[in-house]
Amino acid sequence: MKGEQDAVIVLAGMIGSGKSTYTELIANTLESEAFYESVDDNRILEKFYEDPKRWAFSLQIYFLNTRFRSIKAAFRHKNNVLDRSIYEDALFTRINYEEGNMSDAEMDTYLDLLDNMMEELDNMPKKSPDLLIYLRGSLETVLSRIKKRGRSFEQIDQNEGLLEYYTHLHSQYDNWFATYDKSPTLVIDIDHYDLENPEDAEVIMAMVKKRLNEIRQEEFISVVK
């Protein structure tokens, strides 16, 4: 399989949508390198959940920096999967701004830095992923998975206002996806698939391989025209 399906694939989706689990499945099946966004190494994330107005800007700068580093590393290889990418980052920042967790000055600073980073990506030999996979599902499914994985600081019953934040973020994901134009895409409905079921995992991988083959064919046709 290695070399046959070489591609830079990025995952996108709500908190709790299963990006890391999908990344592991896809990377193992395609013999790709997996890039994970570490929660354990993030000293700001839990502080953000405790006091979002104090830590939102710091958290978004942290994420922007780590995602920029990951996407640069991924673009130097031909065969890898990222469980979160820089392309979604502005959505989370905008939600924090709309929630009143960031000031106008902080938002402007963030956007200026993001623009600067995106210009750097445009100058790399590989400028965009081959495929973005959007894990789309209901808020109920996402909340159920957040509860199941058990991170205490993510639980809505322990943090007043967190459900409102999740609801606001979830309501904007489809709009963000509709504007995404950096690469071909694939939508997976997480309400209908459970990767703990081997049959569902096989279906998912068949979908991914089919979409990659379609992309290869489209690229070939564009070259020979």
PDB file of N, CA and C in Angstrom, residues 42-136:
ATOM      1  N   ASN A  42      -0.050  20.461  26.489  1.00  0.00           N
ATOM      2  CA  ASN A  42      -0.633  21.794  26.413  1.00  0.00           C
ATOM      3  C   ASN A  42      -0.918  22.306  27.828  1.00  0.00           C
ATOM      4  N   ARG A  43      -0.109  23.244  28.286  1.00  0.00           N
ATOM      5  CA  ARG A  43      -0.259  23.754  29.654  1.00  0.00           C
ATOM      6  C   ARG A  43      -1.357  24.812  29.767  1.00  0.00           C
ATOM      7  N   ILE A  44      -1.925  25.233  28.630  1.00  0.00           N
ATOM      8  CA  ILE A  44      -2.900  26.328  28.633  1.00  0.00           C
ATOM      9  C   ILE A  44      -4.330  25.819  28.501  1.00  0.00           C
ATOM     10  N   LEU A  45      -4.523  24.651  27.886  1.00  0.00           N
ATOM     11  CA  LEU A  45      -5.867  24.196  27.538  1.00  0.00           C
ATOM     12  C   LEU A  45      -6.797  24.117  28.741  1.00  0.00           C
ATOM     13  N   GLU A  46      -6.372  23.458  29.790  1.00  0.00           N
ATOM     14  CA  GLU A  46      -7.237  23.326  30.966  1.00  0.00           C
ATOM     15  C   GLU A  46      -7.488  24.681  31.619  1.00  0.00           C
ATOM     16  N   LYS A  47      -6.496  25.562  31.600  1.00  0.00           N
ATOM     17  CA  LYS A  47      -6.681  26.907  32.144  1.00  0.00           C
ATOM     18  C   LYS A  47      -7.749  27.654  31.353  1.00  0.00           C
ATOM     19  N   PHE A  48      -7.772  27.451  30.021  1.00  0.00           N
ATOM     20  CA  PHE A  48      -8.781  28.092  29.182  1.00  0.00           C
ATOM     21  C   PHE A  48     -10.185  27.678  29.597  1.00  0.00           C
ATOM     22  N   TYR A  49     -10.394  26.414  29.838  1.00  0.00           N
ATOM     23  CA  TYR A  49     -11.719  25.950  30.238  1.00  0.00           C
ATOM     24  C   TYR A  49     -12.132  26.527  31.594  1.00  0.00           C
ATOM     25  N   GLU A  50     -11.148  26.775  32.444  1.00  0.00           N
ATOM     26  CA  GLU A  50     -11.439  27.352  33.757  1.00  0.00           C
ATOM     27  C   GLU A  50     -11.729  28.849  33.663  1.00  0.00           C
ATOM     28  N   ASP A  51     -11.026  29.557  32.768  1.00  0.00           N
ATOM     29  CA  ASP A  51     -11.157  31.018  32.664  1.00  0.00           C
ATOM     30  C   ASP A  51     -10.908  31.439  31.215  1.00  0.00           C
ATOM     31  N   PRO A  52     -11.914  31.259  30.333  1.00  0.00           N
ATOM     32  CA  PRO A  52     -11.699  31.526  28.906  1.00  0.00           C
ATOM     33  C   PRO A  52     -11.335  32.964  28.581  1.00  0.00           C
ATOM     34  N   LYS A  53     -11.865  33.914  29.316  1.00  0.00           N
ATOM     35  CA  LYS A  53     -11.545  35.313  29.012  1.00  0.00           C
ATOM     36  C   LYS A  53     -10.077  35.618  29.294  1.00  0.00           C
ATOM     37  N   ARG A  54      -9.503  34.950  30.271  1.00  0.00           N
ATOM     38  CA  ARG A  54      -8.093  35.174  30.606  1.00  0.00           C
ATOM     39  C   ARG A  54      -7.160  34.450  29.628  1.00  0.00           C
ATOM     40  N   TRP A  55      -7.569  33.268  29.148  1.00  0.00           N
ATOM     41  CA  TRP A  55      -6.626  32.409  28.445  1.00  0.00           C
ATOM     42  C   TRP A  55      -6.931  32.178  26.972  1.00  0.00           C
ATOM     43  N   ALA A  56      -8.026  32.698  26.441  1.00  0.00           N
ATOM     44  CA  ALA A  56      -8.405  32.406  25.046  1.00  0.00           C
ATOM     45  C   ALA A  56      -7.329  32.833  24.054  1.00  0.00           C
ATOM     46  N   PHE A  57      -6.824  34.044  24.176  1.00  0.00           N
ATOM     47  CA  PHE A  57      -5.832  34.530  23.226  1.00  0.00           C
ATOM     48  C   PHE A  57      -4.553  33.702  23.308  1.00  0.00           C
ATOM     49  N   SER A  58      -4.090  33.434  24.520  1.00  0.00           N
ATOM     50  CA  SER A  58      -2.880  32.627  24.697  1.00  0.00           C
ATOM     51  C   SER A  58      -3.065  31.240  24.103  1.00  0.00           C
ATOM     52  N   LEU A  59      -4.248  30.649  24.298  1.00  0.00           N
ATOM     53  CA  LEU A  59      -4.504  29.314  23.770  1.00  0.00           C
ATOM     54  C   LEU A  59      -4.495  29.315  22.249  1.00  0.00           C
ATOM     55  N   GLN A  60      -5.127  30.313  21.636  1.00  0.00           N
ATOM     56  CA  GLN A  60      -5.184  30.346  20.177  1.00  0.00           C
ATOM     57  C   GLN A  60      -3.810  30.594  19.565  1.00  0.00           C
ATOM     58  N   ILE A  61      -2.985  31.383  20.210  1.00  0.00           N
ATOM     59  CA  ILE A  61      -1.619  31.573  19.719  1.00  0.00           C
ATOM     60  C   ILE A  61      -0.827  30.279  19.860  1.00  0.00           C
ATOM     61  N   TYR A  62      -1.026  29.583  20.966  1.00  0.00           N
ATOM     62  CA  TYR A  62      -0.359  28.285  21.155  1.00  0.00           C
ATOM     63  C   TYR A  62      -0.758  27.309  20.053  1.00  0.00           C
ATOM     64  N   PHE A  63      -2.073  27.191  19.808  1.00  0.00           N
ATOM     65  CA  PHE A  63      -2.543  26.271  18.776  1.00  0.00           C
ATOM     66  C   PHE A  63      -2.037  26.677  17.396  1.00  0.00           C
ATOM     67  N   LEU A  64      -2.074  27.972  17.111  1.00  0.00           N
ATOM     68  CA  LEU A  64      -1.619  28.443  15.807  1.00  0.00           C
ATOM     69  C   LEU A  64      -0.164  28.077  15.583  1.00  0.00           C
ATOM     70  N   ASN A  65       0.649  28.254  16.589  1.00  0.00           N
ATOM     71  CA  ASN A  65       2.076  27.935  16.478  1.00  0.00           C
ATOM     72  C   ASN A  65       2.297  26.439  16.275  1.00  0.00           C
ATOM     73  N   THR A  66       1.642  25.596  17.076  1.00  0.00           N
ATOM     74  CA  THR A  66       1.852  24.152  16.965  1.00  0.00           C
ATOM     75  C   THR A  66       1.287  23.614  15.653  1.00  0.00           C
ATOM     76  N   ARG A  67       0.153  24.140  15.198  1.00  0.00           N
ATOM     77  CA  ARG A  67      -0.430  23.666  13.940  1.00  0.00           C
ATOM     78  C   ARG A  67       0.397  24.121  12.739  1.00  0.00           C
ATOM     79  N   PHE A  68       0.970  25.298  12.835  1.00  0.00           N
ATOM     80  CA  PHE A  68       1.853  25.784  11.773  1.00  0.00           C
ATOM     81  C   PHE A  68       3.088  24.892  11.670  1.00  0.00           C
ATOM     82  N   ARG A  69       3.649  24.531  12.816  1.00  0.00           N
ATOM     83  CA  ARG A  69       4.818  23.643  12.828  1.00  0.00           C
ATOM     84  C   ARG A  69       4.467  22.280  12.233  1.00  0.00           C
ATOM     85  N   SER A  70       3.292  21.755  12.590  1.00  0.00           N
ATOM     86  CA  SER A  70       2.880  20.435  12.100  1.00  0.00           C
ATOM     87  C   SER A  70       2.637  20.437  10.598  1.00  0.00           C
ATOM     88  N   ILE A  71       1.951  21.467  10.088  1.00  0.00           N
ATOM     89  CA  ILE A  71       1.634  21.481   8.654  1.00  0.00           C
ATOM     90  C   ILE A  71       2.914  21.675   7.837  1.00  0.00           C
ATOM     91  N   LYS A  72       3.860  22.439   8.338  1.00  0.00           N
ATOM     92  CA  LYS A  72       5.137  22.578   7.633  1.00  0.00           C
ATOM     93  C   LYS A  72       5.863  21.240   7.566  1.00  0.00           C
ATOM     94  N   ALA A  73       5.869  20.522   8.679  1.00  0.00           N
ATOM     95  CA  ALA A  73       6.524  19.213   8.697  1.00  0.00           C
ATOM     96  C   ALA A  73       5.812  18.246   7.760  1.00  0.00           C
ATOM     97  N   ALA A  74       4.488  18.296   7.748  1.00  0.00           N
ATOM     98  CA  ALA A  74       3.712  17.391   6.895  1.00  0.00           C
ATOM     99  C   ALA A  74       3.959  17.664   5.420  1.00  0.00           C
ATOM    100  N   PHE A  75       4.105  18.924   5.062  1.00  0.00           N
ATOM    101  CA  PHE A  75       4.308  19.285   3.657  1.00  0.00           C
ATOM    102  C   PHE A  75       5.685  18.861   3.139  1.00  0.00           C
ATOM    103  N   ARG A  76       6.583  18.487   4.041  1.00  0.00           N
ATOM    104  CA  ARG A  76       7.900  18.008   3.613  1.00  0.00           C
ATOM    105  C   ARG A  76       7.885  16.517   3.302  1.00  0.00           C
ATOM    106  N   HIS A  77       6.772  15.858   3.601  1.00  0.00           N
ATOM    107  CA  HIS A  77       6.625  14.433   3.334  1.00  0.00           C
ATOM    108  C   HIS A  77       5.485  14.229   2.346  1.00  0.00           C
ATOM    109  N   LYS A  78       5.422  13.031   1.769  1.00  0.00           N
ATOM    110  CA  LYS A  78       4.356  12.765   0.799  1.00  0.00           C
ATOM    111  C   LYS A  78       3.234  11.921   1.376  1.00  0.00           C
ATOM    112  N   ASN A  79       3.414  11.424   2.594  1.00  0.00           N
ATOM    113  CA  ASN A  79       2.511  10.385   3.057  1.00  0.00           C
ATOM    114  C   ASN A  79       2.246  10.546   4.555  1.00  0.00           C
ATOM    115  N   ASN A  80       1.253  11.341   4.908  1.00  0.00           N
ATOM    116  CA  ASN A  80       0.961  11.533   6.327  1.00  0.00           C
ATOM    117  C   ASN A  80      -0.477  12.005   6.562  1.00  0.00           C
ATOM    118  N   VAL A  81      -0.868  11.949   7.829  1.00  0.00           N
ATOM    119  CA  VAL A  81      -2.227  12.312   8.240  1.00  0.00           C
ATOM    120  C   VAL A  81      -2.123  13.193   9.477  1.00  0.00           C
ATOM    121  N   LEU A  82      -2.823  14.323   9.472  1.00  0.00           N
ATOM    122  CA  LEU A  82      -2.843  15.231  10.625  1.00  0.00           C
ATOM    123  C   LEU A  82      -4.231  15.227  11.257  1.00  0.00           C
ATOM    124  N   ASP A  83      -4.281  15.084  12.597  1.00  0.00           N
ATOM    125  CA  ASP A  83      -5.586  15.015  13.246  1.00  0.00           C
ATOM    126  C   ASP A  83      -6.213  16.393  13.473  1.00  0.00           C
ATOM    127  N   ARG A  84      -5.462  17.436  13.213  1.00  0.00           N
ATOM    128  CA  ARG A  84      -6.018  18.802  13.253  1.00  0.00           C
ATOM    129  C   ARG A  84      -5.080  19.679  12.449  1.00  0.00           C
ATOM    130  N   SER A  85      -5.619  20.646  11.726  1.00  0.00           N
ATOM    131  CA  SER A  85      -4.760  21.476  10.882  1.00  0.00           C
ATOM    132  C   SER A  85      -4.972  22.956  11.164  1.00  0.00           C
ATOM    133  N   ILE A  86      -4.101  23.737  10.559  1.00  0.00           N
ATOM    134  CA  ILE A  86      -4.143  25.185  10.736  1.00  0.00           C
ATOM    135  C   ILE A  86      -5.379  25.801  10.089  1.00  0.00           C
ATOM    136  N   TYR A  87      -6.021  25.079   9.171  1.00  0.00           N
ATOM    137  CA  TYR A  87      -7.110  25.660   8.398  1.00  0.00           C
ATOM    138  C   TYR A  87      -8.361  25.929   9.235  1.00  0.00           C
ATOM    139  N   GLU A  88      -8.551  25.166  10.301  1.00  0.00           N
ATOM    140  CA  GLU A  88      -9.703  25.384  11.187  1.00  0.00           C
ATOM    141  C   GLU A  88      -9.436  26.420  12.268  1.00  0.00           C
ATOM    142  N   ASP A  89      -8.191  26.765  12.446  1.00  0.00           N
ATOM    143  CA  ASP A  89      -7.808  27.517  13.626  1.00  0.00           C
ATOM    144  C   ASP A  89      -8.577  28.827  13.770  1.00  0.00           C
ATOM    145  N   ALA A  90      -8.772  29.518  12.638  1.00  0.00           N
ATOM    146  CA  ALA A  90      -9.452  30.819  12.707  1.00  0.00           C
ATOM    147  C   ALA A  90     -10.894  30.681  13.167  1.00  0.00           C
ATOM    148  N   LEU A  91     -11.531  29.527  12.906  1.00  0.00           N
ATOM    149  CA  LEU A  91     -12.902  29.320  13.362  1.00  0.00           C
ATOM    150  C   LEU A  91     -12.976  29.358  14.881  1.00  0.00           C
ATOM    151  N   PHE A  92     -12.078  28.619  15.553  1.00  0.00           N
ATOM    152  CA  PHE A  92     -12.074  28.613  17.014  1.00  0.00           C
ATOM    153  C   PHE A  92     -11.792  30.004  17.571  1.00  0.00           C
ATOM    154  N   THR A  93     -10.886  30.712  16.912  1.00  0.00           N
ATOM    155  CA  THR A  93     -10.557  32.059  17.383  1.00  0.00           C
ATOM    156  C   THR A  93     -11.750  32.997  17.217  1.00  0.00           C
ATOM    157  N   ARG A  94     -12.428  32.891  16.091  1.00  0.00           N
ATOM    158  CA  ARG A  94     -13.595  33.752  15.873  1.00  0.00           C
ATOM    159  C   ARG A  94     -14.708  33.461  16.879  1.00  0.00           C
ATOM    160  N   ILE A  95     -14.908  32.193  17.203  1.00  0.00           N
ATOM    161  CA  ILE A  95     -15.914  31.838  18.202  1.00  0.00           C
ATOM    162  C   ILE A  95     -15.544  32.443  19.548  1.00  0.00           C
ATOM    163  N   ASN A  96     -14.278  32.373  19.914  1.00  0.00           N
ATOM    164  CA  ASN A  96     -13.850  32.977  21.177  1.00  0.00           C
ATOM    165  C   ASN A  96     -14.047  34.488  21.159  1.00  0.00           C
ATOM    166  N   TYR A  97     -13.803  35.084  20.014  1.00  0.00           N
ATOM    167  CA  TYR A  97     -14.026  36.532  19.884  1.00  0.00           C
ATOM    168  C   TYR A  97     -15.512  36.856  20.028  1.00  0.00           C
ATOM    169  N   GLU A  98     -16.352  36.086  19.355  1.00  0.00           N
ATOM    170  CA  GLU A  98     -17.793  36.319  19.421  1.00  0.00           C
ATOM    171  C   GLU A  98     -18.352  36.039  20.818  1.00  0.00           C
ATOM    172  N   GLU A  99     -17.712  35.135  21.551  1.00  0.00           N
ATOM    173  CA  GLU A  99     -18.142  34.827  22.917  1.00  0.00           C
ATOM    174  C   GLU A  99     -17.667  35.884  23.911  1.00  0.00           C
ATOM    175  N   GLY A 100     -16.878  36.850  23.444  1.00  0.00           N
ATOM    176  CA  GLY A 100     -16.370  37.895  24.323  1.00  0.00           C
ATOM    177  C   GLY A 100     -15.118  37.504  25.083  1.00  0.00           C
ATOM    178  N   ASN A 101     -14.471  36.425  24.633  1.00  0.00           N
ATOM    179  CA  ASN A 101     -13.266  35.957  25.322  1.00  0.00           C
ATOM    180  C   ASN A 101     -11.990  36.621  24.811  1.00  0.00           C
ATOM    181  N   MET A 102     -12.088  37.359  23.689  1.00  0.00           N
ATOM    182  CA  MET A 102     -10.934  38.038  23.122  1.00  0.00           C
ATOM    183  C   MET A 102     -11.308  39.458  22.737  1.00  0.00           C
ATOM    184  N   SER A 103     -10.378  40.373  22.871  1.00  0.00           N
ATOM    185  CA  SER A 103     -10.605  41.777  22.533  1.00  0.00           C
ATOM    186  C   SER A 103     -10.404  42.003  21.038  1.00  0.00           C
ATOM    187  N   ASP A 104     -10.808  43.164  20.556  1.00  0.00           N
ATOM    188  CA  ASP A 104     -10.569  43.531  19.158  1.00  0.00           C
ATOM    189  C   ASP A 104      -9.076  43.502  18.835  1.00  0.00           C
ATOM    190  N   ALA A 105      -8.264  44.027  19.742  1.00  0.00           N
ATOM    191  CA  ALA A 105      -6.822  44.082  19.508  1.00  0.00           C
ATOM    192  C   ALA A 105      -6.236  42.678  19.421  1.00  0.00           C
ATOM    193  N   GLU A 106      -6.681  41.787  20.278  1.00  0.00           N
ATOM    194  CA  GLU A 106      -6.184  40.413  20.243  1.00  0.00           C
ATOM    195  C   GLU A 106      -6.607  39.713  18.952  1.00  0.00           C
ATOM    196  N   MET A 107      -7.840  39.943  18.544  1.00  0.00           N
ATOM    197  CA  MET A 107      -8.324  39.324  17.305  1.00  0.00           C
ATOM    198  C   MET A 107      -7.530  39.834  16.105  1.00  0.00           C
ATOM    199  N   ASP A 108      -7.292  41.127  16.049  1.00  0.00           N
ATOM    200  CA  ASP A 108      -6.522  41.701  14.939  1.00  0.00           C
ATOM    201  C   ASP A 108      -5.099  41.160  14.922  1.00  0.00           C
ATOM    202  N   THR A 109      -4.491  41.031  16.097  1.00  0.00           N
ATOM    203  CA  THR A 109      -3.136  40.488  16.188  1.00  0.00           C
ATOM    204  C   THR A 109      -3.101  39.048  15.696  1.00  0.00           C
ATOM    205  N   TYR A 110      -4.074  38.261  16.120  1.00  0.00           N
ATOM    206  CA  TYR A 110      -4.146  36.862  15.692  1.00  0.00           C
ATOM    207  C   TYR A 110      -4.279  36.763  14.173  1.00  0.00           C
ATOM    208  N   LEU A 111      -5.212  37.518  13.586  1.00  0.00           N
ATOM    209  CA  LEU A 111      -5.450  37.435  12.139  1.00  0.00           C
ATOM    210  C   LEU A 111      -4.227  37.870  11.342  1.00  0.00           C
ATOM    211  N   ASP A 112      -3.517  38.891  11.842  1.00  0.00           N
ATOM    212  CA  ASP A 112      -2.303  39.346  11.160  1.00  0.00           C
ATOM    213  C   ASP A 112      -1.242  38.246  11.181  1.00  0.00           C
ATOM    214  N   LEU A 113      -1.098  37.574  12.321  1.00  0.00           N
ATOM    215  CA  LEU A 113      -0.132  36.489  12.436  1.00  0.00           C
ATOM    216  C   LEU A 113      -0.538  35.312  11.547  1.00  0.00           C
ATOM    217  N   LEU A 114      -1.823  34.984  11.521  1.00  0.00           N
ATOM    218  CA  LEU A 114      -2.302  33.895  10.672  1.00  0.00           C
ATOM    219  C   LEU A 114      -2.025  34.185   9.200  1.00  0.00           C
ATOM    220  N   ASP A 115      -2.314  35.403   8.757  1.00  0.00           N
ATOM    221  CA  ASP A 115      -2.043  35.775   7.363  1.00  0.00           C
ATOM    222  C   ASP A 115      -0.565  35.616   7.033  1.00  0.00           C
ATOM    223  N   ASN A 116       0.281  36.027   7.957  1.00  0.00           N
ATOM    224  CA  ASN A 116       1.723  35.912   7.759  1.00  0.00           C
ATOM    225  C   ASN A 116       2.144  34.447   7.606  1.00  0.00           C
ATOM    226  N   MET A 117       1.577  33.589   8.431  1.00  0.00           N
ATOM    227  CA  MET A 117       1.905  32.156   8.368  1.00  0.00           C
ATOM    228  C   MET A 117       1.395  31.528   7.078  1.00  0.00           C
ATOM    229  N   MET A 118       0.200  31.899   6.659  1.00  0.00           N
ATOM    230  CA  MET A 118      -0.359  31.327   5.438  1.00  0.00           C
ATOM    231  C   MET A 118       0.468  31.741   4.218  1.00  0.00           C
ATOM    232  N   GLU A 119       1.024  32.949   4.241  1.00  0.00           N
ATOM    233  CA  GLU A 119       1.920  33.371   3.156  1.00  0.00           C
ATOM    234  C   GLU A 119       3.164  32.487   3.116  1.00  0.00           C
ATOM    235  N   GLU A 120       3.653  32.092   4.279  1.00  0.00           N
ATOM    236  CA  GLU A 120       4.810  31.204   4.330  1.00  0.00           C
ATOM    237  C   GLU A 120       4.477  29.845   3.724  1.00  0.00           C
ATOM    238  N   LEU A 121       3.283  29.333   4.002  1.00  0.00           N
ATOM    239  CA  LEU A 121       2.875  28.055   3.423  1.00  0.00           C
ATOM    240  C   LEU A 121       2.774  28.144   1.906  1.00  0.00           C
ATOM    241  N   ASP A 122       2.330  29.286   1.419  1.00  0.00           N
ATOM    242  CA  ASP A 122       2.211  29.472  -0.034  1.00  0.00           C
ATOM    243  C   ASP A 122       3.567  29.406  -0.736  1.00  0.00           C
ATOM    244  N   ASN A 123       4.648  29.627   0.009  1.00  0.00           N
ATOM    245  CA  ASN A 123       5.986  29.607  -0.576  1.00  0.00           C
ATOM    246  C   ASN A 123       6.665  28.246  -0.481  1.00  0.00           C
ATOM    247  N   MET A 124       5.991  27.278   0.123  1.00  0.00           N
ATOM    248  CA  MET A 124       6.578  25.946   0.239  1.00  0.00           C
ATOM    249  C   MET A 124       6.373  25.153  -1.051  1.00  0.00           C
ATOM    250  N   PRO A 125       7.230  24.170  -1.321  1.00  0.00           N
ATOM    251  CA  PRO A 125       7.065  23.354  -2.536  1.00  0.00           C
ATOM    252  C   PRO A 125       5.682  22.727  -2.622  1.00  0.00           C
ATOM    253  N   LYS A 126       5.185  22.192  -1.518  1.00  0.00           N
ATOM    254  CA  LYS A 126       3.808  21.701  -1.454  1.00  0.00           C
ATOM    255  C   LYS A 126       2.999  22.725  -0.683  1.00  0.00           C
ATOM    256  N   LYS A 127       1.915  23.206  -1.264  1.00  0.00           N
ATOM    257  CA  LYS A 127       1.219  24.367  -0.712  1.00  0.00           C
ATOM    258  C   LYS A 127      -0.083  24.034   0.007  1.00  0.00           C
ATOM    259  N   SER A 128      -0.587  22.813  -0.132  1.00  0.00           N
ATOM    260  CA  SER A 128      -1.872  22.475   0.469  1.00  0.00           C
ATOM    261  C   SER A 128      -1.985  20.969   0.622  1.00  0.00           C
ATOM    262  N   PRO A 129      -2.914  20.505   1.451  1.00  0.00           N
ATOM    263  CA  PRO A 129      -3.120  19.056   1.580  1.00  0.00           C
ATOM    264  C   PRO A 129      -3.682  18.476   0.289  1.00  0.00           C
ATOM    265  N   ASP A 130      -3.598  17.155   0.173  1.00  0.00           N
ATOM    266  CA  ASP A 130      -4.247  16.472  -0.939  1.00  0.00           C
ATOM    267  C   ASP A 130      -5.726  16.244  -0.656  1.00  0.00           C
ATOM    268  N   LEU A 131      -6.064  16.122   0.626  1.00  0.00           N
ATOM    269  CA  LEU A 131      -7.447  15.827   1.004  1.00  0.00           C
ATOM    270  C   LEU A 131      -7.717  16.317   2.410  1.00  0.00           C
ATOM    271  N   LEU A 132      -8.859  16.977   2.597  1.00  0.00           N
ATOM    272  CA  LEU A 132      -9.364  17.304   3.928  1.00  0.00           C
ATOM    273  C   LEU A 132     -10.600  16.465   4.187  1.00  0.00           C
ATOM    274  N   ILE A 133     -10.619  15.764   5.307  1.00  0.00           N
ATOM    275  CA  ILE A 133     -11.761  14.941   5.703  1.00  0.00           C
ATOM    276  C   ILE A 133     -12.504  15.645   6.831  1.00  0.00           C
ATOM    277  N   TYR A 134     -13.747  15.994   6.569  1.00  0.00           N
ATOM    278  CA  TYR A 134     -14.587  16.689   7.550  1.00  0.00           C
ATOM    279  C   TYR A 134     -15.454  15.664   8.268  1.00  0.00           C
ATOM    280  N   LEU A 135     -15.251  15.520   9.578  1.00  0.00           N
ATOM    281  CA  LEU A 135     -16.053  14.624  10.403  1.00  0.00           C
ATOM    282  C   LEU A 135     -17.261  15.396  10.895  1.00  0.00           C
ATOM    283  N   ARG A 136     -18.385  15.159  10.238  1.00  0.00           N
ATOM    284  CA  ARG A 136     -19.591  15.935  10.499  1.00  0.00           C
ATOM    285  C   ARG A 136     -20.591  15.089  11.278  1.00  0.00           C
TER     286      ARG A 136
END
